[in-house]
PDB file of C-alpha atoms and ligand atoms in Angstrom:
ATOM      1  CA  UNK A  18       0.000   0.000   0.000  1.00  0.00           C
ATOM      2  CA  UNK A  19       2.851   2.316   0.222  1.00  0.00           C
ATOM      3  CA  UNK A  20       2.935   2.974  -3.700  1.00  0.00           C
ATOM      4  CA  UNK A  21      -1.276   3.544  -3.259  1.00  0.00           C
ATOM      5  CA  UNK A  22      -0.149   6.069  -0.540  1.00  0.00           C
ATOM      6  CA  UNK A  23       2.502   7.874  -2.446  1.00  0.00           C
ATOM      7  CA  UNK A  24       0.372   8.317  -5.508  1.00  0.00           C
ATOM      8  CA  UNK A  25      -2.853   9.750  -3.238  1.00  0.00           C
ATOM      9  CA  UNK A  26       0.122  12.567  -1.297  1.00  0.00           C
ATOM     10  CA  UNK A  27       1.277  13.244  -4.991  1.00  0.00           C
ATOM     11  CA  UNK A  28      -2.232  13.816  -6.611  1.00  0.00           C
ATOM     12  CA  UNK A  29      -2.878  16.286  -3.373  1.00  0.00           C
ATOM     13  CA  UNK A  30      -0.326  18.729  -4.622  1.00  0.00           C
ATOM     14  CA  UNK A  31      -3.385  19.637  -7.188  1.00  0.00           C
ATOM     15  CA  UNK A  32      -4.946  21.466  -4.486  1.00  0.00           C
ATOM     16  CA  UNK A  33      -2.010  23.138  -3.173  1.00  0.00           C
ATOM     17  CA  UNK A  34      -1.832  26.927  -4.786  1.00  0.00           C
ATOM     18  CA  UNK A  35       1.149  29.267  -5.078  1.00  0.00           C
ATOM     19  CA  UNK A  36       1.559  31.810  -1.709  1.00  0.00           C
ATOM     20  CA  UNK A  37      -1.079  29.329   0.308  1.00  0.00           C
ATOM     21  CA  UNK A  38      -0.387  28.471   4.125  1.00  0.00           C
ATOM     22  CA  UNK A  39      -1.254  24.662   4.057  1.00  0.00           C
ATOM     23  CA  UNK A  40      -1.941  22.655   7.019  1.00  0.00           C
ATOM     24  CA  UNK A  41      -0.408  19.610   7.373  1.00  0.00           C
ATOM     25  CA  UNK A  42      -1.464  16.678   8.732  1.00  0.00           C
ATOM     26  CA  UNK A  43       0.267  13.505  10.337  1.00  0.00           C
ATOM     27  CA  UNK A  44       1.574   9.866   9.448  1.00  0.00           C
ATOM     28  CA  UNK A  45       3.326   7.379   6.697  1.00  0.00           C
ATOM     29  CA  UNK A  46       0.605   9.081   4.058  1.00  0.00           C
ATOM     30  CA  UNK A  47       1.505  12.686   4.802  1.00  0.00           C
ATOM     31  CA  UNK A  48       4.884  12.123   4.877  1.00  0.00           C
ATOM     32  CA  UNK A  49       4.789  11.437   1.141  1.00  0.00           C
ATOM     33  CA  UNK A  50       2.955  14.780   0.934  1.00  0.00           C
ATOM     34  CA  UNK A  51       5.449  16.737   2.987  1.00  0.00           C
ATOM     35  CA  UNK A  52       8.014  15.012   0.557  1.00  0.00           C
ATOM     36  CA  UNK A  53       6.292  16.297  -2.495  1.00  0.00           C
ATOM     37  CA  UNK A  54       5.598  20.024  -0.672  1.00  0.00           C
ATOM     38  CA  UNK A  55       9.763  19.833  -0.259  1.00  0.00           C
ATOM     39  CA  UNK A  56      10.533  19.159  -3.932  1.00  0.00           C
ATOM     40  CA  UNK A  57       9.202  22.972  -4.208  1.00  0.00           C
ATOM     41  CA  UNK A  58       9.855  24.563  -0.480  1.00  0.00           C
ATOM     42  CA  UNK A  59       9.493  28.186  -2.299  1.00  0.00           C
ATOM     43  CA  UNK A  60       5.635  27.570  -3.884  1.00  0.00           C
ATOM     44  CA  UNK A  61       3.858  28.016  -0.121  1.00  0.00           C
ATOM     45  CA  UNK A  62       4.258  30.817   2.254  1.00  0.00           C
ATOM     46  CA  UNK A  63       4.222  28.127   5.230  1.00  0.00           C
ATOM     47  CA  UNK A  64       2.732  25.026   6.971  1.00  0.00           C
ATOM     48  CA  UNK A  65       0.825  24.729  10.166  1.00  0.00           C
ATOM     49  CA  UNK A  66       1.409  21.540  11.561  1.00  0.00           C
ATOM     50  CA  UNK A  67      -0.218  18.538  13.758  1.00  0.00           C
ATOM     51  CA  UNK A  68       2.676  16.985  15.216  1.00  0.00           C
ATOM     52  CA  UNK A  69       6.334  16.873  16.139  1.00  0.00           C
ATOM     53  CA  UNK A  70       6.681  14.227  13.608  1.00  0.00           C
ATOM     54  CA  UNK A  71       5.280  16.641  10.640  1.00  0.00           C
ATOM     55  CA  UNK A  72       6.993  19.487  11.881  1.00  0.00           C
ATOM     56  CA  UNK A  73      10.355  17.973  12.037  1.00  0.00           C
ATOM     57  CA  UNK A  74      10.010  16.883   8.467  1.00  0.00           C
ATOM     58  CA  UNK A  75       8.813  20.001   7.374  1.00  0.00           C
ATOM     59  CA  UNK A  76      11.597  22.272   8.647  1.00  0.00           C
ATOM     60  CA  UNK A  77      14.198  19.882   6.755  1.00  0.00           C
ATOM     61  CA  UNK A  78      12.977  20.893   3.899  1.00  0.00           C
ATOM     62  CA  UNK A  79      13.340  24.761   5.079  1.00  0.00           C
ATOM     63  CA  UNK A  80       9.409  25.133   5.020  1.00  0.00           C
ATOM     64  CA  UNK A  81       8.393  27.060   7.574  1.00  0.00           C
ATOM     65  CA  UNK A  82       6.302  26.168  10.642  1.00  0.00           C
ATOM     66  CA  UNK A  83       3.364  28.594  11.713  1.00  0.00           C
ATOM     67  CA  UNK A  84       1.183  28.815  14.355  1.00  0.00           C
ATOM     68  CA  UNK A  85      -2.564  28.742  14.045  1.00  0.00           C
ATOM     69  CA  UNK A  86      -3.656  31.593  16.072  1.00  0.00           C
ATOM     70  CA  UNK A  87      -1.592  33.975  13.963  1.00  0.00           C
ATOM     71  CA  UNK A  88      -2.339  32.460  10.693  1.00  0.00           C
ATOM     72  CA  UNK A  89      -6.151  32.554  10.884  1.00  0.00           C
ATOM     73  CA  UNK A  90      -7.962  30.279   8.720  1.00  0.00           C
ATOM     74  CA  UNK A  91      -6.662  28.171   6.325  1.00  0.00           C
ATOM     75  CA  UNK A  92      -7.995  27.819   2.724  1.00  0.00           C
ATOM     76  CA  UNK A  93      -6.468  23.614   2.677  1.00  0.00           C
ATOM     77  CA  UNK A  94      -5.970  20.951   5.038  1.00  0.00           C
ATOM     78  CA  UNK A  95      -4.292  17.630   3.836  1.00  0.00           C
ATOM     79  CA  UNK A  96      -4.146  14.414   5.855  1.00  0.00           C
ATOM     80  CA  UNK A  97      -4.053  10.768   6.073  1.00  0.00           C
ATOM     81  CA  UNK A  98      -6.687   8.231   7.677  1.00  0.00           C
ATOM     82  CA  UNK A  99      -6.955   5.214   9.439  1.00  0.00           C
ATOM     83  CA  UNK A 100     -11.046   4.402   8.065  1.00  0.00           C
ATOM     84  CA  UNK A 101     -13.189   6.647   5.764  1.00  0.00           C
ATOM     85  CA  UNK A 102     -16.669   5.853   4.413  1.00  0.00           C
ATOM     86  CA  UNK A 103     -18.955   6.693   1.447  1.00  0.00           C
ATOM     87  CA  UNK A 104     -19.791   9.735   3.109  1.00  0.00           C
ATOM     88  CA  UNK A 105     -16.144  11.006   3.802  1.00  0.00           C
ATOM     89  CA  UNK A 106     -16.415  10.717   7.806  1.00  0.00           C
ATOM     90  CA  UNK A 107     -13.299   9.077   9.001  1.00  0.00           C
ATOM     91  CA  UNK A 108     -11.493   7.412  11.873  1.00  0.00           C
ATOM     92  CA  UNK A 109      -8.155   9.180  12.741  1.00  0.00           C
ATOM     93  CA  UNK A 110      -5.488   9.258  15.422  1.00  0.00           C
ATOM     94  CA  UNK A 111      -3.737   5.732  14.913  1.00  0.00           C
ATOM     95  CA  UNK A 112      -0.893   8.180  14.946  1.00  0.00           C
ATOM     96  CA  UNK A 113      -2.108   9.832  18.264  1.00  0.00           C
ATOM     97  CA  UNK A 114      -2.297  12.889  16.717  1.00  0.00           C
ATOM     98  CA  UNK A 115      -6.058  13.361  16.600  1.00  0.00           C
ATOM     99  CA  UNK A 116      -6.804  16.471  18.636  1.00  0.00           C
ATOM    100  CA  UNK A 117      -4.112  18.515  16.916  1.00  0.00           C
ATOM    101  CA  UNK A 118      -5.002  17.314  13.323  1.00  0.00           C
ATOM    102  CA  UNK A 119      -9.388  17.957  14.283  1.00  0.00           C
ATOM    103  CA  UNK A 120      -8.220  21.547  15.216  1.00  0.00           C
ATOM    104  CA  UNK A 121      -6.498  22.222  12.045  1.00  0.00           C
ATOM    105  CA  UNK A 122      -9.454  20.415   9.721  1.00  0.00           C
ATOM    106  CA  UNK A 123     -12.077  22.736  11.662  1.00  0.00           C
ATOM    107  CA  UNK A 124      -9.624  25.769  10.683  1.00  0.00           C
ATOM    108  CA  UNK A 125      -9.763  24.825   7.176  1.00  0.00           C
ATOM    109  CA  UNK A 126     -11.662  25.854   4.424  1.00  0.00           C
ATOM    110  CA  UNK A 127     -10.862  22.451   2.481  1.00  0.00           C
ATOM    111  CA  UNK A 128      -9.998  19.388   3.765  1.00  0.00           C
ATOM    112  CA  UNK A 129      -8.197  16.708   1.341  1.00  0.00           C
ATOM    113  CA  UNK A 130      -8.000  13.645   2.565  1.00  0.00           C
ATOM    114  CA  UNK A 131      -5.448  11.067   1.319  1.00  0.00           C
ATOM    115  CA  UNK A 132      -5.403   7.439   1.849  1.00  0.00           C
ATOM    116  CA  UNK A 133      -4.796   4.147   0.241  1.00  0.00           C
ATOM    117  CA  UNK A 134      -7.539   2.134  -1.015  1.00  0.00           C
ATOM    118  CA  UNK A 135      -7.828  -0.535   2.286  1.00  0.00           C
ATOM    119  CA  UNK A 136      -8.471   2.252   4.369  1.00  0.00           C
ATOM    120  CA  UNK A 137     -12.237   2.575   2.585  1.00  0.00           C
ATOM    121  CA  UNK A 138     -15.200   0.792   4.614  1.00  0.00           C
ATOM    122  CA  UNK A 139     -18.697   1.159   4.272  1.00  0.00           C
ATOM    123  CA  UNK A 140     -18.913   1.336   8.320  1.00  0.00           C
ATOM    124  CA  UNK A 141     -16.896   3.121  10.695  1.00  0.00           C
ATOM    125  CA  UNK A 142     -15.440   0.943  13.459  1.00  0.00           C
ATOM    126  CA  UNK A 143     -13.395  -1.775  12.525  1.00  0.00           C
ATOM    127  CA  UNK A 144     -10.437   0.729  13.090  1.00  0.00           C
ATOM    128  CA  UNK A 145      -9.511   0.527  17.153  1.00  0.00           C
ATOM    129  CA  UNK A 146     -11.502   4.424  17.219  1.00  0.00           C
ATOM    130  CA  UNK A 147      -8.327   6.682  19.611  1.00  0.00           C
ATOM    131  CA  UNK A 148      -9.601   9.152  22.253  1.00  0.00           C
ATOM    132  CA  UNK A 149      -7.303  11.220  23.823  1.00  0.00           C
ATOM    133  CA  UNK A 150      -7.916  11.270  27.641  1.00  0.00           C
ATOM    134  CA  UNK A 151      -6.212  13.393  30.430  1.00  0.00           C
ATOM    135  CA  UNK A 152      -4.722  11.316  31.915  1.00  0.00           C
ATOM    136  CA  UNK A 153      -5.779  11.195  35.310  1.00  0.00           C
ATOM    137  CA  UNK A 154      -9.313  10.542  33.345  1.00  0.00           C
ATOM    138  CA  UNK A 155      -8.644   7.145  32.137  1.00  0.00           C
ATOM    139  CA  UNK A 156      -9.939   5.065  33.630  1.00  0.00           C
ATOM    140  CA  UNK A 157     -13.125   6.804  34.263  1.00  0.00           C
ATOM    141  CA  UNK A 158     -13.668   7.541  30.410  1.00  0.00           C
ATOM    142  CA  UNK A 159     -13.240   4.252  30.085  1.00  0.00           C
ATOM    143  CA  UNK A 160     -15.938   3.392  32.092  1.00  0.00           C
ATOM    144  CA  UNK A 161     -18.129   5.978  30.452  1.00  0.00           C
ATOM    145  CA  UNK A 162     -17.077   3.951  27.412  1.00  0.00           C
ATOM    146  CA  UNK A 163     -18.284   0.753  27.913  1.00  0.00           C
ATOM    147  CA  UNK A 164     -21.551   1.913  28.945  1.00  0.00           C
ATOM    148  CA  UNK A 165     -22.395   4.519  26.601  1.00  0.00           C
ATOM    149  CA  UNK A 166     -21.051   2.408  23.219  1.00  0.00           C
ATOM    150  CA  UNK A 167     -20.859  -1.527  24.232  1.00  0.00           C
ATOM    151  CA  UNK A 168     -17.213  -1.409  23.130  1.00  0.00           C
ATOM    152  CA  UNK A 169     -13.832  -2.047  24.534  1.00  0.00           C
ATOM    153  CA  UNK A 170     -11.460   0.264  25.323  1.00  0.00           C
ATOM    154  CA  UNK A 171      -7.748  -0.349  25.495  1.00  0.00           C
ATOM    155  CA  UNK A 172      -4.930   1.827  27.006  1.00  0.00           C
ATOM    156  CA  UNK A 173      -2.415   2.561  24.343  1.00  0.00           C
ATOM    157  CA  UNK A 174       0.107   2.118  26.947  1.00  0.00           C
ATOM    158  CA  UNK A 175       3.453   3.383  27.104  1.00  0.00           C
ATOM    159  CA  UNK A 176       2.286   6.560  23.978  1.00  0.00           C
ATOM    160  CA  UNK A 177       1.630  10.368  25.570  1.00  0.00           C
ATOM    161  CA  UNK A 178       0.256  12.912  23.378  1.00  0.00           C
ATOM    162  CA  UNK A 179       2.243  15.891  21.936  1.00  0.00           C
ATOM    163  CA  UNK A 180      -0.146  17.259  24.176  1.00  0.00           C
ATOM    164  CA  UNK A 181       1.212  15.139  27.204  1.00  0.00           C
ATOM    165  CA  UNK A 182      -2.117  13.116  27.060  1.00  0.00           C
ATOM    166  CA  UNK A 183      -2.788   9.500  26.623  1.00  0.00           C
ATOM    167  CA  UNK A 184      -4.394   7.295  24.245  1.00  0.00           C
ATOM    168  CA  UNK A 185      -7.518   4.274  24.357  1.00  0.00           C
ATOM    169  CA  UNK A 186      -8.427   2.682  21.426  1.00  0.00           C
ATOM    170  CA  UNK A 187     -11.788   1.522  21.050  1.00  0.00           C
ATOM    171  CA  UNK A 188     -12.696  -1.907  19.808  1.00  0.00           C
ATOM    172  CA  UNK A 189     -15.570  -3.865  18.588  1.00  0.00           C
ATOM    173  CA  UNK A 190     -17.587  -0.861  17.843  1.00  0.00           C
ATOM    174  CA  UNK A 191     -19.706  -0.816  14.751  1.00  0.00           C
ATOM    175  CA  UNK A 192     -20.424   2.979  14.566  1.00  0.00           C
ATOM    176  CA  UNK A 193     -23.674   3.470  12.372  1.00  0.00           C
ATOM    177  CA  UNK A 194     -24.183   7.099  13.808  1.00  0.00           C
ATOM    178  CA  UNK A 195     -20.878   8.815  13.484  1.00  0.00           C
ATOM    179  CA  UNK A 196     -22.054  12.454  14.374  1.00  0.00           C
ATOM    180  CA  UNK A 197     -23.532  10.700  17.524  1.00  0.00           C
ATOM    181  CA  UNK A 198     -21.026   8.758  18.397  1.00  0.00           C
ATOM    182  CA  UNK A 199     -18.706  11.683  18.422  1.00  0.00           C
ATOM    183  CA  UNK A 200     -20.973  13.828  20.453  1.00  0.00           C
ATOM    184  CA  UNK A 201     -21.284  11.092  23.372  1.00  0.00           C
ATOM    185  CA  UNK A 202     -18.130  11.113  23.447  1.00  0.00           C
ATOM    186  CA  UNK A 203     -16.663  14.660  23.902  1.00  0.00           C
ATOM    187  CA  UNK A 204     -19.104  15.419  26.600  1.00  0.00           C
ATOM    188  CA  UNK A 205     -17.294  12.563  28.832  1.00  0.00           C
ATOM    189  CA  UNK A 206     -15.296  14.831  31.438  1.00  0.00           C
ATOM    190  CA  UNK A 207     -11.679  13.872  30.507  1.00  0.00           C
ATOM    191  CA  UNK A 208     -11.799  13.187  26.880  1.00  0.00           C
ATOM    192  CA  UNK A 209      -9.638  15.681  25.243  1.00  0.00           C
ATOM    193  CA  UNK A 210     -11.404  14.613  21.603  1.00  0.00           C
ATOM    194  CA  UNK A 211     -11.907  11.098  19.587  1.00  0.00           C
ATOM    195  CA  UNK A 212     -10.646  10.807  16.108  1.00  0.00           C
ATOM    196  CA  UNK A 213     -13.775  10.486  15.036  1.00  0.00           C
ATOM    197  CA  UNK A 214     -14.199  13.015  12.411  1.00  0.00           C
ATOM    198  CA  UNK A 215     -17.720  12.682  11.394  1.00  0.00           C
ATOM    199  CA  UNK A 216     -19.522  16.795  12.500  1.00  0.00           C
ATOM    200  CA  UNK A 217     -16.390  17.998  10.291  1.00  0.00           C
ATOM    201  CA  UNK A 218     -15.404  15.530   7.838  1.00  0.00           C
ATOM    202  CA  UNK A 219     -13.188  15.355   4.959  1.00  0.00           C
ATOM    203  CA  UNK A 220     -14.170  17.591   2.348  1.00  0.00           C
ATOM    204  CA  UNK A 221     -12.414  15.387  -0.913  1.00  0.00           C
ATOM    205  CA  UNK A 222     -10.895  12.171  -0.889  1.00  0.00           C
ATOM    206  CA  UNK A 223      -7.968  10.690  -2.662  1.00  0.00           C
ATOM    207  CA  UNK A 224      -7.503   7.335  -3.065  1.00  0.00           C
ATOM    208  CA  UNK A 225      -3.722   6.040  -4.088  1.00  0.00           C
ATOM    209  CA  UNK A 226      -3.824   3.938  -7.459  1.00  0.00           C
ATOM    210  CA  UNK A 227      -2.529   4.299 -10.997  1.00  0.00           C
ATOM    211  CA  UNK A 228      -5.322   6.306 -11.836  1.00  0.00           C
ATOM    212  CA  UNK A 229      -6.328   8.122  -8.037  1.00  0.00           C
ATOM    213  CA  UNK A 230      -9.993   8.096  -6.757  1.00  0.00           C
ATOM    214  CA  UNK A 231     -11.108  11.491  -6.613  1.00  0.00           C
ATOM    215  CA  UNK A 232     -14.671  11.870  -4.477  1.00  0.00           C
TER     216      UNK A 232
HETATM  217  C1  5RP B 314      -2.437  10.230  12.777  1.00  0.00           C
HETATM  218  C2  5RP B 314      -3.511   9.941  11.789  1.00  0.00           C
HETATM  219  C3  5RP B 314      -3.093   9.427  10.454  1.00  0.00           C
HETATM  220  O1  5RP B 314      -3.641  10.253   9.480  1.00  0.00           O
HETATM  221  C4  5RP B 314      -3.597   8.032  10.277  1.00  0.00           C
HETATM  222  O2  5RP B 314      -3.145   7.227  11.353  1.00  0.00           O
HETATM  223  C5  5RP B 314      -3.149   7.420   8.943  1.00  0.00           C
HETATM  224  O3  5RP B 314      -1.792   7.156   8.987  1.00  0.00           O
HETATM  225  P1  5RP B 314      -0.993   6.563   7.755  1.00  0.00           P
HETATM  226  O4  5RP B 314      -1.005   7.602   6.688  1.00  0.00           O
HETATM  227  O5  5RP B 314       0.376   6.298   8.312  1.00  0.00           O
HETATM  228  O6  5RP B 314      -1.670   5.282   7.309  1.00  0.00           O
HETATM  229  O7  5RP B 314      -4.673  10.112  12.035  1.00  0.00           O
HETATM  230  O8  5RP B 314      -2.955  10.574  14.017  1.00  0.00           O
END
């Protein structure tokens, strides 16, 4: 799936306009993006960035890293996902990177989203879905977990946040109400956000091929 990946980053640079401030998502997908933003450092004014990881790789390639609140809002997000559906609502955050990377999609006028094609499911859920806890939270959002969606959550132990959070991954969930799903759960007391992006979802899709899947 790598190729499929590379291809879907690649086709993104369509969207990507002289002088823009692009924000920049997170993971194995983006990177190929960043890659293809550093073959021409000069075209964009900047990036804003959802994680260490990104940032890092952007600054090699001398593209500088901006902060949101003195940007405003961005005209184009691009990122990666871990599940999308038919209706462009995706799972996100296998990377832990969620609550930085929902930020920068609600800043954004546009939001591209590039995967391969085994990400694609026709329901949300068979994708561990991350939440981002504080941390002394845990164990009570977990709670709050099992009895508000029948599934299992699991500590991602040993991963904290660039936010100096932590990380449970929900399985066995078959989520046939997105927007619900991902209202329940912000209101728990402790959840930082789920990477459930359903209430803003991806605007376009890519997905990586010979030909890329444009929808
Ligand atoms: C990081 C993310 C990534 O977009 C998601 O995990 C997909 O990663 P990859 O492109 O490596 O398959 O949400 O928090």
């Amino acid at each position: 799936m790598t190729e499929a990946k590379r291809l879907a980053a690649e086709k993104a640079m369509d969207y990507v306009e002289d002088g823009m401030i692009v924000g920049v998502g997170t993971g194995s997908t983006v990177a190929y993006f960043i890659d293809a933003l550093g073959r021409e450092p000069d075209r964009i004014k900047g990036a804003v960035s959802s994680s260490e990881q990104s940032t890092e790789r952007l600054r090699k390639f001398g593209i500088e890293v901006l902060d949101l609140n003195a940007t405003g809002p961005l005209s184009l997000y691009v990122d990666g996902a871990d599940e999308c559906d038919t209706a462009k609502r995706l799972i996100k955050g296998g990377g832990a990177a969620l609550t930085r990377e929902k930020i920068i999609a609600q800043a954004s006028q546009r939001f591209v989203c590039i995967i391969d094609p085994s990400k694609q499911v026709d329901v949300l859920g068979r994708f561990p879905l991350p939440v981002e806890v504080i941390p002394m939270a845990r164990s009570l959002v977990a709670r709050e977990i099992v009895a508000a969606t029948g599934g299992q959550p699991v500590w991602r132990e040993g991963v904290v946040t660039d936010n100096g959070n932590w990380i449970l991954d929900i399985q066995g969930l078959r989520i046939t109400d997105p927007v619900a799903m991902e209202t329940a759960i912000n209101q728990m007391p402790g959840v930082v956000s789920v990477g459930l992006f359903a209430r803003r979802a991806a605007d376009i899709v890519i997905v990586g091929g010979e030909t890329p899947r444009v929808f």
